[in-house]
Coordinates of C-alpha atoms and ligand atoms in Angstrom, one line a residue:
M147 CA -3.3 -79.1 88.4
T148 CA -2.9 -77.2 85.4
D149 CA -3.6 -73.4 85.1
I150 CA -3.6 -73.4 81.0
D151 CA -6.8 -73.1 78.9
R152 CA -5.6 -74.6 75.6
L153 CA -3.8 -77.8 75.0
P154 CA -0.2 -77.4 73.3
E155 CA -0.6 -77.9 69.5
A156 CA 2.6 -80.1 69.8
I157 CA 2.3 -83.9 70.3
R158 CA 5.3 -85.6 71.8
P159 CA 6.7 -87.6 68.7
P160 CA 6.0 -91.6 69.5
D161 CA 9.2 -93.3 70.4
P162 CA 9.6 -96.4 68.7
G163 CA 8.0 -99.1 70.2
L164 CA 5.3 -97.0 72.0
I165 CA 2.1 -99.4 72.9
A166 CA -1.6 -98.2 73.7
L167 CA -4.4 -100.1 75.0
V168 CA -7.8 -98.6 73.7
T169 CA -11.1 -99.9 75.5
G170 CA -13.8 -100.4 73.4
A171 CA -11.9 -99.7 70.4
N172 CA -13.9 -101.9 67.7
S173 CA -16.0 -99.0 67.0
G174 CA -16.9 -95.5 67.0
I175 CA -14.3 -93.2 68.5
G176 CA -12.2 -95.8 69.9
F177 CA -11.8 -97.3 66.8
E178 CA -10.6 -93.9 65.0
T179 CA -8.4 -93.6 68.1
A180 CA -6.6 -96.6 67.3
R181 CA -6.5 -95.7 63.9
H182 CA -4.8 -92.3 64.6
L183 CA -2.5 -93.8 67.1
I184 CA -1.1 -96.4 64.1
G185 CA -0.7 -93.8 61.9
L186 CA 1.8 -92.4 64.0
G187 CA 3.6 -95.4 64.5
V188 CA 2.1 -96.9 68.0
T189 CA 1.2 -100.6 68.6
V190 CA -2.5 -100.3 69.6
W191 CA -4.1 -103.2 71.5
V192 CA -7.8 -103.0 70.4
G193 CA -9.9 -103.8 73.6
A194 CA -13.2 -105.5 72.6
R195 CA -15.5 -107.2 75.1
D196 CA -16.8 -109.4 71.9
L197 CA -13.3 -111.0 71.2
A198 CA -14.7 -111.3 67.4
K199 CA -15.5 -107.7 66.7
G200 CA -12.2 -106.7 68.1
Q201 CA -10.6 -109.2 65.8
T202 CA -12.4 -107.6 62.8
A203 CA -11.5 -104.5 63.8
A204 CA -7.8 -105.0 64.1
A205 CA -7.7 -106.4 60.7
E206 CA -9.1 -103.6 59.6
L207 CA -6.4 -101.7 61.1
G208 CA -3.5 -103.5 60.0
P209 CA -0.4 -105.6 61.5
S210 CA 0.2 -102.9 64.0
A211 CA -3.2 -103.5 65.9
H212 CA -3.8 -106.6 68.2
A213 CA -7.2 -107.6 69.6
V214 CA -7.6 -107.9 72.9
Q215 CA -10.9 -109.8 74.7
L216 CA -11.9 -107.0 77.5
D217 CA -15.2 -106.3 79.3
V218 CA -14.3 -103.5 81.5
T219 CA -17.2 -104.9 84.0
D220 CA -15.6 -108.0 84.1
P221 CA -12.5 -108.4 86.7
S222 CA -11.3 -111.8 85.2
S223 CA -11.2 -110.1 81.6
V224 CA -9.6 -107.5 83.1
E225 CA -6.9 -109.6 84.9
A226 CA -6.7 -111.6 81.6
A227 CA -6.1 -108.5 79.5
V228 CA -3.3 -107.5 81.8
S229 CA -1.3 -110.8 81.0
Q230 CA -1.7 -110.5 77.6
V231 CA -1.0 -107.3 76.8
G232 CA 2.3 -106.9 79.4
S233 CA 3.7 -103.7 78.4
V234 CA 1.7 -100.6 78.1
D235 CA 2.6 -96.7 77.9
I236 CA -0.8 -95.3 76.9
L237 CA -4.3 -95.9 78.3
V238 CA -7.1 -94.8 76.5
N239 CA -10.5 -95.4 78.7
N240 CA -13.0 -95.1 76.0
A241 CA -15.5 -97.9 76.6
G242 CA -18.8 -96.3 77.6
V243 CA -22.6 -96.8 77.5
N244 CA -25.7 -94.7 77.4
P245 CA -28.3 -97.1 79.0
G246 CA -31.1 -94.5 78.4
G247 CA -33.5 -93.0 80.8
E248 CA -34.4 -90.0 81.2
D249 CA -34.8 -87.5 84.1
I250 CA -35.1 -88.9 87.4
D251 CA -38.6 -90.0 87.2
G252 CA -38.0 -91.7 84.2
T253 CA -35.0 -93.6 85.0
S254 CA -34.4 -96.8 86.8
I255 CA -32.1 -97.9 89.4
E256 CA -30.8 -100.2 86.8
Q257 CA -30.0 -97.7 84.1
F258 CA -28.0 -96.0 86.8
R259 CA -26.2 -99.2 87.7
V260 CA -25.5 -99.9 84.2
A261 CA -24.1 -96.5 83.4
Y262 CA -21.9 -96.5 86.4
E263 CA -20.9 -100.1 86.1
T264 CA -19.2 -99.3 82.8
N265 CA -18.6 -95.7 82.9
V266 CA -17.2 -95.3 86.1
F267 CA -16.2 -98.3 88.1
G268 CA -15.0 -100.1 84.6
L269 CA -12.8 -96.8 84.2
I270 CA -11.3 -97.5 87.5
G271 CA -10.8 -101.1 87.5
V272 CA -9.1 -100.9 84.4
T273 CA -6.8 -98.0 85.2
Q274 CA -6.0 -100.0 88.7
A275 CA -5.0 -103.1 86.4
F276 CA -2.8 -101.4 84.1
L277 CA -0.9 -99.1 86.6
P278 CA 1.9 -101.3 87.5
A279 CA 2.7 -101.5 83.6
L280 CA 1.9 -97.8 83.1
R281 CA 4.4 -97.0 86.0
R282 CA 7.4 -99.1 84.1
S283 CA 6.5 -96.7 80.9
E284 CA 9.0 -93.8 80.4
H285 CA 6.0 -91.4 79.5
P286 CA 3.0 -93.2 80.7
R287 CA -0.3 -91.2 79.6
I288 CA -4.3 -91.9 80.6
V289 CA -7.1 -90.8 78.5
N290 CA -10.2 -91.0 80.0
V291 CA -13.2 -90.6 76.9
S292 CA -15.6 -88.5 79.1
S293 CA -18.2 -86.2 78.0
G294 CA -19.0 -82.6 78.1
T295 CA -22.7 -83.5 79.4
G296 CA -20.9 -84.7 82.5
S297 CA -19.5 -80.9 83.1
L298 CA -21.7 -79.4 86.0
T299 CA -20.7 -76.2 85.0
W300 CA -22.0 -76.8 81.7
N301 CA -24.9 -78.5 83.1
S302 CA -25.9 -75.3 85.5
G303 CA -26.4 -73.4 82.2
Q304 CA -22.8 -71.6 81.6
N305 CA -22.1 -72.8 78.2
P306 CA -23.0 -70.2 75.8
Q307 CA -22.9 -72.7 72.6
F308 CA -25.5 -75.0 74.0
D309 CA -29.1 -75.0 75.0
W310 CA -28.9 -76.4 78.4
E311 CA -32.2 -75.5 79.4
R312 CA -33.6 -77.9 76.8
V313 CA -32.0 -80.8 78.4
K314 CA -32.1 -80.0 82.1
G315 CA -32.4 -82.9 84.2
G316 CA -32.5 -85.2 81.4
G317 CA -30.0 -88.1 80.6
I318 CA -29.5 -88.4 84.5
A319 CA -27.8 -91.5 84.5
Y320 CA -25.3 -91.2 81.3
R321 CA -24.6 -87.5 82.5
S322 CA -24.0 -88.2 86.1
S323 CA -21.7 -91.0 85.6
K324 CA -19.6 -88.8 83.3
T325 CA -19.7 -86.3 86.1
A326 CA -18.2 -89.1 88.4
A327 CA -15.3 -89.8 85.6
N328 CA -14.5 -86.3 85.5
A329 CA -13.8 -86.4 89.3
V330 CA -12.1 -89.7 89.3
T331 CA -10.0 -88.4 86.5
L332 CA -9.0 -85.0 88.9
L333 CA -8.2 -87.1 91.7
M334 CA -6.4 -89.7 90.1
A335 CA -4.2 -87.1 88.4
Q336 CA -3.7 -85.5 91.9
A337 CA -2.3 -88.8 93.5
L338 CA -0.4 -89.8 90.3
G339 CA 1.4 -86.5 90.0
E340 CA 3.5 -85.7 87.0
S341 CA 4.5 -89.1 86.4
V342 CA 1.3 -90.3 85.0
K343 CA -0.7 -87.9 83.1
V344 CA -4.4 -88.3 83.6
N345 CA -6.8 -86.3 81.7
A346 CA -10.3 -86.5 80.4
L347 CA -11.8 -85.9 76.9
A348 CA -15.0 -84.1 75.9
P349 CA -15.2 -85.7 72.5
G350 CA -18.5 -83.7 71.4
L351 CA -21.7 -85.3 69.8
R352 CA -20.4 -87.8 67.2
R353 CA -22.4 -90.1 64.8
T354 CA -21.6 -93.4 66.4
N355 CA -23.5 -96.5 67.9
L356 CA -23.8 -95.0 71.0
V357 CA -26.1 -91.9 69.7
A358 CA -27.4 -94.5 67.1
G359 CA -31.2 -92.9 65.7
M360 CA -30.1 -89.3 66.6
S361 CA -29.1 -88.6 62.9
V362 CA -26.7 -86.4 64.5
G363 CA -23.2 -85.5 65.5
G364 CA -19.8 -85.1 63.7
D365 CA -17.1 -87.2 62.6
P366 CA -15.7 -89.6 65.2
A367 CA -12.3 -89.1 63.7
E368 CA -12.3 -85.5 64.9
A369 CA -12.8 -86.6 68.3
A370 CA -10.3 -89.2 68.2
A371 CA -7.7 -86.6 67.2
G372 CA -8.1 -85.1 70.8
A373 CA -7.6 -88.3 72.5
V374 CA -4.4 -88.8 70.4
R375 CA -3.3 -85.2 71.6
L376 CA -3.8 -86.1 75.3
A377 CA -2.3 -89.9 74.8
L378 CA 0.8 -87.9 73.3
L379 CA 1.3 -85.0 75.7
P380 CA 4.8 -83.6 75.9
D381 CA 6.4 -84.2 79.2
D382 CA 5.4 -80.7 80.4
G383 CA 2.0 -81.0 79.2
P384 CA -1.0 -80.8 81.5
T385 CA -2.9 -83.3 84.1
G386 CA -6.2 -83.2 85.6
A387 CA -8.1 -81.4 83.5
L388 CA -11.2 -82.2 81.2
W389 CA -10.4 -81.1 77.3
S390 CA -12.6 -80.5 74.7
W391 CA -11.7 -82.4 71.4
D392 CA -10.5 -79.0 69.9
G393 CA -8.2 -78.7 72.7
T394 CA -9.9 -76.1 74.6
R395 CA -10.7 -76.7 78.5
V396 CA -13.8 -77.8 79.7
P397 CA -14.8 -76.4 83.2
W398 CA -15.7 -79.4 85.5
Ligands
NAP46 P1 -19.4 -96.5 70.3 O1 -19.4 -96.7 68.9 O2 -20.8 -97.5 70.9 O3 -18.5 -96.9 71.3 C1 -18.4 -97.6 72.6 C2 -17.4 -98.7 72.9 O4 -17.6 -99.4 73.8 C3 -17.9 -100.1 71.9 O5 -16.9 -100.6 71.5 C4 -18.7 -100.9 72.8 O6 -18.6 -102.3 72.8 C5 -17.8 -100.4 73.8 N1 -18.3 -101.2 75.4 C6 -19.2 -101.2 76.2 N2 -19.4 -101.6 77.1 C7 -18.4 -102.3 77.2 C8 -17.7 -103.0 78.5 N3 -18.7 -103.5 79.4 N4 -16.5 -103.4 77.9 C9 -15.6 -103.5 76.7 N5 -16.0 -102.3 76.0 C10 -17.6 -101.8 76.1 O7 -20.0 -94.9 70.9 P2 -18.6 -93.9 71.0 O8 -19.6 -92.6 70.8 O9 -17.7 -94.2 70.3 O10 -18.2 -94.2 72.5 C11 -17.0 -93.8 73.1 C12 -17.0 -93.1 74.1 O11 -17.1 -92.0 73.9 C13 -18.1 -93.6 75.5 O12 -17.2 -93.5 76.3 C14 -18.7 -92.4 75.3 O13 -19.7 -92.0 76.7 C15 -18.1 -91.3 74.9 N6 -18.8 -90.2 74.1 C16 -19.5 -90.3 73.1 C17 -20.5 -89.1 72.6 C18 -21.0 -89.4 71.2 O14 -21.7 -88.2 70.8 N7 -20.9 -90.6 70.5 C19 -20.3 -87.6 73.1 C20 -19.6 -87.9 74.4 C21 -18.9 -88.8 75.0 P3 -19.7 -103.1 71.7 O15 -19.6 -102.5 70.1 O16 -19.4 -104.4 72.0 O17 -20.9 -102.6 72.2

Protein backbone atom coordinates (compact mmCIF):
# COMPACT_ATOMS: atom_id res chain seq x y z
CA MET A 1 0.00 0.00 0.00
CA THR A 2 1.03 3.63 -0.11
CA ASP A 3 4.00 5.00 1.79
CA ILE A 4 3.32 8.73 1.29
CA ASP A 5 2.24 10.97 4.17
CA ARG A 6 0.35 13.64 2.26
CA LEU A 7 -2.14 13.49 -0.57
CA PRO A 8 -1.13 15.03 -3.89
CA GLU A 9 -2.56 18.56 -4.19
CA ALA A 10 -3.57 18.03 -7.81
CA ILE A 11 -6.81 16.25 -8.51
CA ARG A 12 -7.49 14.48 -11.77
CA PRO A 13 -9.66 16.84 -13.83
CA PRO A 14 -12.97 14.99 -14.10
CA ASP A 15 -13.57 13.50 -17.55
CA PRO A 16 -16.80 14.63 -19.16
CA GLY A 17 -19.54 12.23 -18.17
CA LEU A 18 -18.03 11.17 -14.86
CA ILE A 19 -20.67 9.75 -12.51
CA ALA A 20 -20.59 9.52 -8.71
CA LEU A 21 -22.85 7.93 -6.14
CA VAL A 22 -22.80 9.42 -2.65
CA THR A 23 -24.66 7.50 0.05
CA GLY A 24 -26.42 9.52 2.73
CA ALA A 25 -26.11 12.57 0.51
CA ASN A 26 -29.27 14.31 1.68
CA SER A 27 -27.43 16.09 4.49
CA GLY A 28 -24.13 17.02 6.10
CA ILE A 29 -20.82 15.90 4.63
CA GLY A 30 -22.50 13.76 1.95
CA PHE A 31 -24.58 16.70 0.70
CA GLU A 32 -21.52 18.96 0.60
CA THR A 33 -19.52 16.26 -1.21
CA ALA A 34 -22.24 16.04 -3.84
CA ARG A 35 -22.28 19.83 -4.18
CA HIS A 36 -18.50 19.99 -4.61
CA LEU A 37 -18.42 17.15 -7.20
CA ILE A 38 -21.21 18.79 -9.19
CA GLY A 39 -19.25 22.04 -9.16
CA LEU A 40 -16.44 20.17 -10.90
CA GLY A 41 -18.75 18.83 -13.60
CA VAL A 42 -19.52 15.40 -12.14
CA THR A 43 -23.03 13.96 -12.33
CA VAL A 44 -24.07 12.82 -8.86
CA TRP A 45 -26.57 10.26 -7.64
CA VAL A 46 -27.81 11.50 -4.30
CA GLY A 47 -28.36 8.36 -2.22
CA ALA A 48 -30.95 8.80 0.52
CA ARG A 49 -32.80 6.23 2.61
CA ASP A 50 -35.77 8.59 2.56
CA LEU A 51 -36.39 9.30 -1.14
CA ALA A 52 -38.27 12.52 -0.41
CA LYS A 53 -35.23 13.91 1.43
CA GLY A 54 -33.03 12.84 -1.50
CA GLN A 55 -35.34 14.59 -3.96
CA THR A 56 -35.29 17.79 -1.91
CA ALA A 57 -31.49 17.68 -1.78
CA ALA A 58 -31.20 16.94 -5.51
CA ALA A 59 -33.51 19.84 -6.34
CA GLU A 60 -31.25 22.14 -4.31
CA LEU A 61 -28.12 20.76 -5.99
CA GLY A 62 -29.41 21.32 -9.52
CA PRO A 63 -29.83 19.38 -12.75
CA SER A 64 -26.62 17.32 -12.38
CA ALA A 65 -28.03 15.71 -9.22
CA HIS A 66 -30.39 12.75 -9.28
CA ALA A 67 -32.03 11.23 -6.23
CA VAL A 68 -31.93 7.48 -5.64
CA GLN A 69 -33.58 5.68 -2.75
CA LEU A 70 -30.77 3.82 -1.00
CA ASP A 71 -30.92 2.38 2.49
CA VAL A 72 -27.48 0.84 2.90
CA THR A 73 -28.83 -1.66 5.45
CA ASP A 74 -31.51 -3.00 3.11
CA PRO A 75 -30.26 -5.41 0.41
CA SER A 76 -33.36 -4.96 -1.77
CA SER A 77 -32.92 -1.17 -1.68
CA VAL A 78 -29.24 -1.57 -2.63
CA GLU A 79 -30.13 -3.93 -5.47
CA ALA A 80 -32.76 -1.54 -6.84
CA ALA A 81 -30.24 1.32 -6.67
CA VAL A 82 -27.71 -0.70 -8.68
CA SER A 83 -30.31 -1.11 -11.45
CA GLN A 84 -31.32 2.54 -11.37
CA VAL A 85 -27.81 4.02 -11.26
CA GLY A 86 -26.19 1.78 -13.89
CA SER A 87 -22.77 3.28 -14.59
CA VAL A 88 -20.67 4.71 -11.80
CA ASP A 89 -17.05 5.89 -11.56
CA ILE A 90 -16.92 7.13 -7.96
CA LEU A 91 -18.55 5.60 -4.89
CA VAL A 92 -18.57 7.68 -1.72
CA ASN A 93 -19.65 5.46 1.19
CA ASN A 94 -20.72 8.33 3.41
CA ALA A 95 -23.90 7.09 5.13
CA GLY A 96 -23.28 6.71 8.83
CA VAL A 97 -24.96 6.68 12.21
CA ASN A 98 -23.91 7.29 15.76
CA PRO A 99 -26.13 5.14 17.97
CA GLY A 100 -24.96 6.77 21.17
CA GLY A 101 -23.85 4.84 24.20
CA GLU A 102 -20.73 5.41 26.19
CA ASP A 103 -18.20 2.84 27.36
CA ILE A 104 -18.65 -0.94 27.42
CA ASP A 105 -20.91 -0.78 30.51
CA GLY A 106 -22.99 2.03 29.07
CA THR A 107 -23.64 0.64 25.60
CA SER A 108 -26.21 -2.00 24.70
CA ILE A 109 -25.51 -4.76 22.22
CA GLU A 110 -28.33 -3.24 20.16
CA GLN A 111 -26.38 0.02 19.92
CA PHE A 112 -23.39 -1.94 18.63
CA ARG A 113 -25.64 -3.66 16.07
CA VAL A 114 -27.07 -0.37 14.85
CA ALA A 115 -23.60 1.12 14.39
CA TYR A 116 -22.18 -1.92 12.62
CA GLU A 117 -25.25 -2.43 10.37
CA THR A 118 -24.78 0.95 8.73
CA ASN A 119 -21.15 1.93 9.25
CA VAL A 120 -19.66 -1.49 8.45
CA PHE A 121 -22.08 -3.95 6.82
CA GLY A 122 -23.80 -1.17 4.87
CA LEU A 123 -20.48 0.04 3.53
CA ILE A 124 -19.48 -3.51 2.57
CA GLY A 125 -22.82 -4.38 0.96
CA VAL A 126 -23.00 -1.21 -1.13
CA THR A 127 -19.40 -1.63 -2.26
CA GLN A 128 -19.92 -5.25 -3.28
CA ALA A 129 -23.09 -4.37 -5.15
CA PHE A 130 -21.47 -1.52 -7.11
CA LEU A 131 -18.12 -3.21 -7.77
CA PRO A 132 -19.15 -4.61 -11.17
CA ALA A 133 -20.14 -1.10 -12.31
CA LEU A 134 -16.99 0.44 -10.82
CA ARG A 135 -14.83 -2.14 -12.60
CA ARG A 136 -16.28 -0.95 -15.91
CA SER A 137 -15.03 2.58 -15.17
CA GLU A 138 -11.65 3.79 -16.47
CA HIS A 139 -10.68 5.43 -13.15
CA PRO A 140 -12.76 3.88 -10.38
CA ARG A 141 -12.46 5.36 -6.90
CA ILE A 142 -14.04 4.40 -3.59
CA VAL A 143 -14.06 6.83 -0.68
CA ASN A 144 -15.13 5.49 2.71
CA VAL A 145 -16.12 8.34 5.00
CA SER A 146 -14.76 6.96 8.24
CA SER A 147 -13.46 8.79 11.30
CA GLY A 148 -10.25 9.56 13.10
CA THR A 149 -12.07 8.30 16.20
CA GLY A 150 -11.63 4.83 14.68
CA SER A 151 -7.84 5.13 14.56
CA LEU A 152 -6.41 2.65 17.05
CA THR A 153 -3.18 4.64 17.12
CA TRP A 154 -5.01 7.82 18.09
CA ASN A 155 -7.21 5.88 20.54
CA SER A 156 -4.02 4.62 22.16
CA GLY A 157 -3.19 8.23 22.99
CA GLN A 158 -0.79 8.94 20.15
CA ASN A 159 -2.35 12.12 18.83
CA PRO A 160 -0.68 15.24 20.19
CA GLN A 161 -3.56 17.46 18.99
CA PHE A 162 -6.30 15.84 21.04
CA ASP A 163 -6.84 14.89 24.65
CA TRP A 164 -7.69 11.21 24.05
CA GLU A 165 -7.37 10.56 27.79
CA ARG A 166 -10.65 12.45 28.21
CA VAL A 167 -12.63 10.18 25.88
CA LYS A 168 -10.84 6.95 26.77
CA GLY A 169 -13.14 3.93 26.41
CA GLY A 170 -16.12 6.09 25.39
CA GLY A 171 -18.28 5.99 22.27
CA ILE A 172 -17.28 2.35 21.90
CA ALA A 173 -20.00 1.33 19.42
CA TYR A 174 -19.43 4.18 16.97
CA ARG A 175 -15.66 4.35 17.29
CA SER A 176 -15.09 0.61 16.97
CA SER A 177 -17.41 0.49 13.94
CA LYS A 178 -15.18 3.08 12.28
CA THR A 179 -12.11 1.00 13.21
CA ALA A 180 -13.77 -1.89 11.38
CA ALA A 181 -14.51 0.39 8.41
CA ASN A 182 -10.84 1.34 8.33
CA ALA A 183 -9.77 -2.32 8.35
CA VAL A 184 -12.21 -3.12 5.55
CA THR A 185 -10.80 -0.19 3.55
CA LEU A 186 -7.26 -1.54 3.79
CA LEU A 187 -8.16 -5.14 2.96
CA MET A 188 -10.43 -4.12 0.07
CA ALA A 189 -7.66 -1.95 -1.35
CA GLN A 190 -5.20 -4.83 -1.10
CA ALA A 191 -7.57 -7.13 -2.98
CA LEU A 192 -8.52 -4.60 -5.65
CA GLY A 193 -4.95 -3.50 -6.39
CA GLU A 194 -4.29 -0.35 -8.37
CA SER A 195 -7.33 -0.81 -10.61
CA VAL A 196 -9.89 0.42 -8.05
CA LYS A 197 -8.45 2.91 -5.57
CA VAL A 198 -9.98 2.66 -2.10
CA ASN A 199 -9.25 5.17 0.65
CA ALA A 200 -10.86 6.24 3.91
CA LEU A 201 -11.47 9.79 5.07
CA ALA A 202 -11.24 11.20 8.58
CA PRO A 203 -13.46 14.27 8.10
CA GLY A 204 -12.78 15.92 11.45
CA LEU A 205 -15.50 17.09 13.82
CA ARG A 206 -18.25 18.79 11.76
CA ARG A 207 -21.50 20.56 12.53
CA THR A 208 -24.00 18.04 11.15
CA ASN A 209 -27.07 16.12 12.30
CA LEU A 210 -24.73 13.35 13.49
CA VAL A 211 -23.40 15.51 16.28
CA ALA A 212 -26.56 17.58 16.74
CA GLY A 213 -26.69 19.12 20.16
CA MET A 214 -22.94 19.26 20.57
CA SER A 215 -22.73 22.80 19.07
CA VAL A 216 -19.14 22.12 18.05
CA GLY A 217 -17.34 21.30 14.86
CA GLY A 218 -16.28 22.91 11.63
CA ASP A 219 -17.90 23.43 8.26
CA PRO A 220 -18.88 20.11 6.62
CA ALA A 221 -17.87 21.62 3.24
CA GLU A 222 -14.24 21.55 4.37
CA ALA A 223 -14.52 17.79 5.02
CA ALA A 224 -16.25 17.34 1.67
CA ALA A 225 -13.26 18.87 -0.09
CA GLY A 226 -11.17 16.08 1.45
CA ALA A 227 -13.60 13.47 0.13
CA VAL A 228 -13.44 15.03 -3.34
CA ARG A 229 -9.63 14.87 -3.38
CA LEU A 230 -9.87 11.13 -2.76
CA ALA A 231 -12.65 10.74 -5.33
CA LEU A 232 -10.53 12.41 -8.01
CA LEU A 233 -7.11 10.98 -7.20
CA PRO A 234 -4.76 10.79 -10.15
CA ASP A 235 -3.97 7.33 -11.49
CA ASP A 236 -0.63 7.29 -9.65
CA GLY A 237 -2.34 8.39 -6.41
CA PRO A 238 -2.41 6.30 -3.25
CA THR A 239 -4.78 3.51 -2.28
CA GLY A 240 -5.44 1.69 0.99
CA ALA A 241 -4.91 4.50 3.51
CA LEU A 242 -6.78 6.72 5.96
CA TRP A 243 -6.53 10.44 5.23
CA SER A 244 -7.48 13.48 7.20
CA TRP A 245 -9.71 16.07 5.49
CA ASP A 246 -6.59 18.26 5.08
CA GLY A 247 -4.75 15.62 3.06
CA THR A 248 -2.41 14.39 5.80
CA ARG A 249 -2.13 10.71 6.59
CA VAL A 250 -3.89 9.36 9.69
CA PRO A 251 -2.32 6.26 11.26
CA TRP A 252 -4.50 3.16 11.50
P1 LIG B 1 -25.46 13.44 8.86
O1 LIG B 1 -25.75 14.79 8.35
O2 LIG B 1 -26.32 12.83 9.90
O3 LIG B 1 -25.35 12.48 7.60
C1 LIG B 1 -25.48 11.09 7.70
C2 LIG B 1 -26.21 10.63 6.47
O4 LIG B 1 -26.25 9.19 6.48
C3 LIG B 1 -27.67 11.13 6.44
O5 LIG B 1 -27.99 11.44 5.12
C4 LIG B 1 -28.44 9.90 6.89
O6 LIG B 1 -29.76 9.84 6.42
C5 LIG B 1 -27.59 8.84 6.23
N1 LIG B 1 -27.88 7.49 6.69
C6 LIG B 1 -27.93 7.01 7.94
N2 LIG B 1 -28.27 5.72 7.93
C7 LIG B 1 -28.45 5.38 6.64
C8 LIG B 1 -28.82 4.20 5.98
N3 LIG B 1 -29.11 3.07 6.65
N4 LIG B 1 -28.90 4.19 4.63
C9 LIG B 1 -28.61 5.31 3.94
N5 LIG B 1 -28.29 6.48 4.50
C10 LIG B 1 -28.21 6.50 5.84
O7 LIG B 1 -23.99 13.38 9.48
P2 LIG B 1 -22.53 13.58 8.81
O8 LIG B 1 -21.68 14.07 9.90
O9 LIG B 1 -22.59 14.32 7.54
O10 LIG B 1 -22.11 12.07 8.54
C11 LIG B 1 -21.55 11.63 7.31
C12 LIG B 1 -20.43 10.66 7.61
O11 LIG B 1 -19.35 11.35 8.26
C13 LIG B 1 -20.81 9.51 8.53
O12 LIG B 1 -20.27 8.30 8.05
C14 LIG B 1 -20.15 9.90 9.84
O13 LIG B 1 -19.86 8.78 10.66
C15 LIG B 1 -18.91 10.59 9.34
N6 LIG B 1 -18.24 11.46 10.33
C16 LIG B 1 -18.85 12.60 10.75
C17 LIG B 1 -18.20 13.40 11.69
C18 LIG B 1 -18.81 14.68 12.20
O14 LIG B 1 -18.22 15.32 13.10
N7 LIG B 1 -19.96 15.11 11.69
C19 LIG B 1 -16.93 13.04 12.17
C20 LIG B 1 -16.35 11.88 11.71
C21 LIG B 1 -17.01 11.10 10.79
P3 LIG B 1 -31.00 10.48 7.25
O15 LIG B 1 -30.96 11.96 6.95
O16 LIG B 1 -32.18 9.79 6.68
O17 LIG B 1 -30.75 10.18 8.69
